[in-house]
Short mmCIF file of C-alpha atoms in Angstrom, two decimals:
data_model
loop_
_atom_site.label_atom_id
_atom_site.label_comp_id
_atom_site.label_asym_id
_atom_site.label_seq_id
_atom_site.Cartn_x
_atom_site.Cartn_y
_atom_site.Cartn_z
CA UNK G 324 -100.92 91.42 -143.46
CA UNK G 325 -100.89 88.16 -141.40
CA UNK G 326 -97.94 85.98 -140.97
CA UNK G 327 -99.65 83.33 -143.19
CA UNK G 328 -100.22 85.83 -145.90
CA UNK G 329 -96.55 87.13 -145.58
CA UNK G 330 -95.36 83.60 -146.08
CA UNK G 331 -97.27 83.16 -149.28
CA UNK G 332 -96.40 86.60 -150.77
CA UNK G 333 -92.61 85.77 -150.01
CA UNK G 334 -93.02 82.35 -151.65
CA UNK G 335 -95.02 83.66 -154.51
CA UNK G 336 -92.43 86.43 -155.27
CA UNK G 337 -89.63 83.59 -155.69
CA UNK G 338 -91.92 81.20 -157.44
CA UNK G 339 -91.91 78.65 -154.75
CA UNK G 340 -94.69 76.44 -153.16
CA UNK G 341 -95.52 76.36 -149.60
CA UNK G 342 -95.04 73.13 -147.79
CA UNK G 343 -97.52 72.62 -145.16
CA UNK G 344 -97.14 69.21 -143.03
CA UNK G 345 -99.60 68.21 -140.35
CA UNK G 346 -99.03 66.39 -137.11
CA UNK G 347 -101.18 65.69 -134.22
CA UNK G 348 -100.57 67.51 -131.08
CA UNK G 349 -99.60 64.97 -128.12
CA UNK G 350 -98.71 62.26 -130.60
CA UNK G 351 -96.62 60.12 -129.91
CA UNK G 352 -96.06 61.94 -126.74
CA UNK G 353 -96.68 65.65 -125.58
CA UNK G 354 -93.01 66.13 -124.74
CA UNK G 355 -92.13 65.24 -128.57
CA UNK G 356 -94.71 67.83 -130.14
CA UNK G 357 -92.44 70.80 -129.96
CA UNK G 358 -89.26 69.01 -131.21
CA UNK G 359 -91.31 67.40 -133.98
CA UNK G 360 -92.56 70.97 -135.11
CA UNK G 361 -88.93 72.32 -135.05
CA UNK G 362 -87.98 69.22 -137.10
CA UNK G 363 -90.76 70.11 -139.67
CA UNK G 364 -89.33 73.70 -140.03
CA UNK G 365 -85.88 72.56 -140.31
CA UNK G 366 -86.99 70.00 -143.05
CA UNK G 367 -88.36 72.84 -145.01
CA UNK G 368 -91.94 73.55 -143.77
CA UNK G 369 -93.45 76.97 -144.49
CA UNK G 370 -96.54 76.65 -142.27
CA UNK G 371 -97.41 73.93 -139.67
CA UNK G 372 -100.89 72.38 -139.28
CA UNK G 373 -101.20 71.19 -135.66
CA UNK G 374 -103.98 68.99 -135.06
CA UNK G 375 -106.20 69.27 -132.22
CA UNK G 376 -106.88 65.70 -131.00
CA UNK G 377 -110.67 64.86 -130.61
CA UNK G 378 -112.74 61.90 -129.96
CA UNK G 379 -114.78 61.77 -132.91
CA UNK G 380 -112.65 63.02 -135.99
CA UNK G 381 -115.19 62.43 -138.67
CA UNK G 382 -113.19 63.70 -141.62
CA UNK G 383 -110.04 61.79 -140.72
CA UNK G 384 -108.92 58.34 -141.88
CA UNK G 385 -107.50 55.61 -139.56
CA UNK G 386 -103.91 56.95 -139.32
CA UNK G 387 -105.00 60.34 -138.00
CA UNK G 388 -107.68 58.64 -135.81
CA UNK G 389 -105.15 56.50 -134.05
CA UNK G 390 -102.78 59.63 -133.59
CA UNK G 391 -105.77 61.56 -132.08
CA UNK G 392 -106.56 58.48 -129.76
CA UNK G 393 -102.91 58.35 -128.81
CA UNK G 394 -102.90 61.92 -128.00
CA UNK G 395 -106.11 61.78 -125.96
CA UNK G 396 -104.57 58.79 -123.90
CA UNK G 397 -101.72 61.14 -123.29
CA UNK G 398 -103.95 63.60 -121.77
CA UNK G 399 -104.12 66.21 -124.65
CA UNK G 400 -106.63 68.99 -124.38
CA UNK G 401 -107.18 72.21 -126.47
CA UNK G 402 -105.67 74.11 -123.59
CA UNK G 403 -102.60 71.84 -123.63
CA UNK G 404 -102.20 72.27 -127.51
CA UNK G 405 -102.11 76.07 -126.78
CA UNK G 406 -99.31 75.64 -124.44
CA UNK G 407 -97.36 73.43 -126.83
CA UNK G 408 -97.61 76.41 -129.42
CA UNK G 409 -96.47 79.06 -126.73
CA UNK G 410 -93.53 76.58 -126.06
CA UNK G 411 -92.65 76.47 -129.79
CA UNK G 412 -92.93 80.29 -130.02
CA UNK G 413 -90.08 80.79 -127.33
CA UNK G 414 -87.83 79.77 -130.25
CA UNK G 415 -89.65 80.37 -133.39
CA UNK G 416 -91.48 83.61 -133.83
CA UNK G 417 -91.78 83.41 -137.68
CA UNK G 418 -93.33 80.05 -138.95
CA UNK G 419 -97.21 80.19 -139.01
CA UNK G 420 -99.07 77.66 -137.00
CA UNK G 421 -102.58 76.73 -138.01
CA UNK G 422 -104.69 74.49 -135.53
CA UNK G 423 -106.70 72.03 -137.41
CA UNK G 424 -109.73 70.23 -135.43
CA UNK G 425 -113.23 70.25 -134.57
CA UNK G 426 -115.69 72.75 -133.23
CA UNK G 427 -116.57 70.74 -129.90
CA UNK G 428 -113.25 71.68 -128.07
CA UNK G 429 -113.57 75.28 -129.02
CA UNK G 430 -117.19 75.61 -128.03
CA UNK G 431 -116.52 73.72 -124.65
CA UNK G 432 -113.84 76.64 -124.05
CA UNK G 433 -116.02 79.44 -125.43
CA UNK G 434 -115.31 81.03 -128.82
CA UNK G 435 -114.17 84.33 -127.21
CA UNK G 436 -111.72 82.60 -124.71
CA UNK G 437 -110.41 80.41 -127.33
CA UNK G 438 -109.57 83.39 -129.56
CA UNK G 439 -108.16 85.17 -126.79
CA UNK G 440 -105.99 82.17 -125.66
CA UNK G 441 -104.96 81.21 -129.17
CA UNK G 442 -103.78 84.76 -129.97
CA UNK G 443 -101.71 84.95 -127.01
CA UNK G 444 -100.08 81.61 -127.53
CA UNK G 445 -99.12 82.56 -131.22
CA UNK G 446 -101.56 80.78 -133.19
CA UNK G 447 -101.98 82.21 -136.71
CA UNK G 448 -105.05 80.58 -137.98
CA UNK G 449 -107.70 77.76 -137.25
CA UNK G 450 -109.31 75.30 -139.84
CA UNK G 451 -112.43 73.95 -138.02
CA UNK G 452 -113.60 70.80 -140.01
CA UNK G 453 -117.20 71.02 -139.02
CA UNK G 454 -117.66 74.86 -139.27
CA UNK G 455 -119.13 75.16 -142.69
CA UNK G 456 -118.74 78.80 -144.04
CA UNK G 457 -122.39 79.63 -144.12
CA UNK G 458 -122.89 78.93 -140.40
CA UNK G 459 -119.75 80.44 -138.89
CA UNK G 460 -119.53 84.23 -140.01
CA UNK G 461 -119.36 85.32 -136.37
CA UNK G 462 -116.42 82.81 -135.63
CA UNK G 463 -114.54 84.05 -138.84
CA UNK G 464 -115.13 87.69 -137.50
CA UNK G 465 -113.91 86.97 -134.04
CA UNK G 466 -110.94 85.06 -135.34
CA UNK G 467 -109.95 87.97 -137.85
CA UNK G 468 -110.43 90.47 -135.09
CA UNK G 469 -107.76 88.41 -132.80
CA UNK G 470 -105.25 88.57 -135.83
CA UNK G 471 -105.89 85.12 -137.12
CA UNK G 472 -106.94 83.51 -140.43
CA UNK G 473 -110.02 81.57 -140.54
CA UNK G 474 -109.23 78.76 -143.02
CA UNK G 475 -111.81 76.60 -144.82
CA UNK G 476 -111.92 73.45 -146.93
CA UNK G 477 -113.28 73.03 -150.35
CA UNK G 478 -113.73 69.73 -152.07
CA UNK G 479 -114.11 68.29 -155.66
CA UNK G 480 -118.07 68.71 -155.08
CA UNK G 481 -118.01 72.04 -153.82
CA UNK G 482 -120.55 74.32 -155.59
CA UNK G 483 -119.91 77.91 -157.05
CA UNK G 484 -122.02 79.14 -154.19
CA UNK G 485 -119.79 77.28 -151.45
CA UNK G 486 -116.59 78.75 -153.09
CA UNK G 487 -118.11 82.27 -152.97
CA UNK G 488 -118.88 81.87 -149.39
CA UNK G 489 -115.44 80.67 -148.52
CA UNK G 490 -113.92 83.46 -150.52
CA UNK G 491 -116.07 85.94 -148.65
CA UNK G 492 -115.28 84.95 -144.94
CA UNK G 493 -112.09 82.94 -145.21
CA UNK G 494 -108.37 84.38 -145.52
CA UNK G 495 -104.80 83.07 -145.37
CA UNK G 496 -105.27 80.12 -147.80
CA UNK G 497 -107.97 77.60 -148.80
CA UNK G 498 -107.42 73.93 -148.28
CA UNK G 499 -108.66 71.93 -151.32
CA UNK G 500 -109.54 68.25 -150.34
CA UNK G 501 -108.40 66.45 -153.54
CA UNK G 502 -110.36 63.26 -152.80
CA UNK G 503 -113.79 62.35 -151.97
CA UNK G 504 -113.60 60.63 -148.60
CA UNK G 505 -111.23 60.92 -145.40
CA UNK G 506 -107.79 61.73 -144.91
CA UNK G 507 -105.15 59.17 -146.30
CA UNK G 508 -107.82 57.46 -148.55
CA UNK G 509 -107.93 56.77 -152.27
CA UNK G 510 -105.43 57.60 -154.97
CA UNK G 511 -105.01 60.97 -156.23
CA UNK G 512 -106.35 61.96 -159.53
CA UNK G 513 -103.79 64.47 -160.76
CA UNK G 514 -105.63 65.55 -163.84
CA UNK G 515 -108.77 66.31 -161.90
CA UNK G 516 -106.91 68.30 -159.34
CA UNK G 517 -105.38 70.37 -162.13
CA UNK G 518 -108.51 70.73 -163.89
CA UNK G 519 -110.19 72.26 -160.65
CA UNK G 520 -107.51 74.64 -159.72
CA UNK G 521 -108.20 77.49 -162.17
CA UNK G 522 -111.78 77.69 -160.98
CA UNK G 523 -111.08 77.41 -157.29
CA UNK G 524 -108.07 79.96 -157.50
CA UNK G 525 -109.99 82.31 -159.42
CA UNK G 526 -113.18 81.97 -157.32
CA UNK G 527 -111.43 82.49 -154.00
CA UNK G 528 -108.63 84.94 -154.79
CA UNK G 529 -106.27 83.46 -152.44
CA UNK G 530 -103.57 80.83 -152.19
CA UNK G 531 -104.78 77.11 -152.57
CA UNK G 532 -103.24 74.44 -150.66
CA UNK G 533 -103.94 70.67 -151.71
CA UNK G 534 -103.91 67.80 -149.36
CA UNK G 535 -105.54 64.28 -148.83
CA UNK G 536 -103.75 61.45 -150.75
CA UNK G 537 -100.29 63.10 -151.10
CA UNK G 538 -97.85 60.38 -149.89
CA UNK G 539 -94.33 61.08 -151.40
CA UNK G 540 -92.08 63.53 -152.80
CA UNK G 541 -93.25 62.61 -156.38
CA UNK G 542 -97.04 63.30 -155.68
CA UNK G 543 -96.13 66.30 -153.75
CA UNK G 544 -94.02 67.71 -156.83
CA UNK G 545 -96.90 66.81 -159.26
CA UNK G 546 -99.64 68.75 -157.14
CA UNK G 547 -97.17 71.39 -156.47
CA UNK G 548 -97.14 72.16 -160.43
CA UNK G 549 -100.72 73.34 -160.16
CA UNK G 550 -101.24 74.46 -156.55
CA UNK G 551 -99.86 77.06 -154.37
CA UNK G 552 -99.15 74.77 -151.52
CA UNK G 553 -98.93 71.06 -150.45
CA UNK G 554 -100.45 69.69 -147.29
CA UNK G 555 -99.15 66.25 -146.09
CA UNK G 556 -100.77 64.58 -142.90
CA UNK G 557 -101.35 60.84 -142.84
CA UNK G 558 -98.02 60.04 -144.31
CA UNK G 559 -96.22 61.94 -141.62
CA UNK G 560 -98.24 60.46 -138.92
CA UNK G 561 -97.34 57.11 -140.58
CA UNK G 562 -93.63 57.92 -140.18
CA UNK G 563 -94.14 58.85 -136.49
CA UNK G 564 -96.14 55.77 -135.73
CA UNK G 565 -93.67 53.35 -137.37
CA UNK G 566 -90.46 54.94 -135.88
CA UNK G 567 -88.98 54.13 -132.40
CA UNK G 568 -89.60 56.99 -130.29
CA UNK G 569 -86.14 58.02 -130.18
CA UNK G 570 -86.06 58.22 -133.78
CA UNK G 571 -89.36 59.74 -134.75
CA UNK G 572 -88.07 63.40 -134.89
CA UNK G 573 -85.02 62.60 -137.32
CA UNK G 574 -87.11 60.46 -139.40
CA UNK G 575 -89.84 63.25 -139.77
CA UNK G 576 -87.22 65.76 -140.64
CA UNK G 577 -85.78 63.42 -143.37
CA UNK G 578 -88.99 62.76 -144.95
CA UNK G 579 -89.98 66.38 -145.00
CA UNK G 580 -86.62 67.22 -146.48
CA UNK G 581 -87.20 65.03 -149.39
CA UNK G 582 -90.65 66.57 -150.02
CA UNK G 583 -89.18 70.12 -150.00
CA UNK G 584 -86.50 69.04 -152.27
CA UNK G 585 -88.99 67.74 -154.79
CA UNK G 586 -91.22 71.07 -154.44
CA UNK G 587 -88.01 73.19 -155.11
CA UNK G 588 -87.62 71.52 -158.63
CA UNK G 589 -90.74 73.31 -159.65
CA UNK G 590 -90.20 76.47 -161.66
CA UNK G 591 -92.60 79.29 -162.23
CA UNK G 592 -96.25 79.90 -161.10
CA UNK G 593 -98.68 77.07 -160.87
CA UNK G 594 -100.28 76.25 -164.06
#
């Protein structure tokens, strides 16, 4: 059982929801990434999604695009992201870390080298936005052989065939994109998410996390009523972006604590 699967098993046994926050490695500064990761955990995160900055983040809205730009200006690269995970692992051996990013940096490094380096660093999974499931069976097999979970996106427009493909090669959890468009855009339609969850959960047979458009404790709680996990990215990046650098860690922890408290009000399994 992977570290991600173990976390979900423990949470489901106690009727709790997973909180999965996202930050971009190297934003606002490389030396703040590991303190921010620890602040997420102290605030109540169960799994961390760590963004690998990329120059053309097509699925990301303006907020995360700006974070990637700042990180790249700060000299971030895939190898440096892995070094930050290694540093995090020196004092945290239990919280799963999922890399979220794009295919180009992985292919530039080489898939085999990436998987070996990610495993050695302590990475638990990878979500590669532009690796559709029907085109990356070999990558998913290699990742699993390295002890990591390949995680895939599903969307409101996903077909039954796409759901079956993701169920076949994915593991750990599924990231359900609650909105059409890019990260941080639009307003959540809670009823639409609730209506789709039974079909998605039954189709994939693994935990489902919902992200895109969750901006506060109340929207997180409402999504948590129907999902196994809540993913929050753009709103946390905004907190970092709008904070003095010496206050960013504390303010992110405070925000995450509020979301965790809201999720812990939920009782029982997702509807």
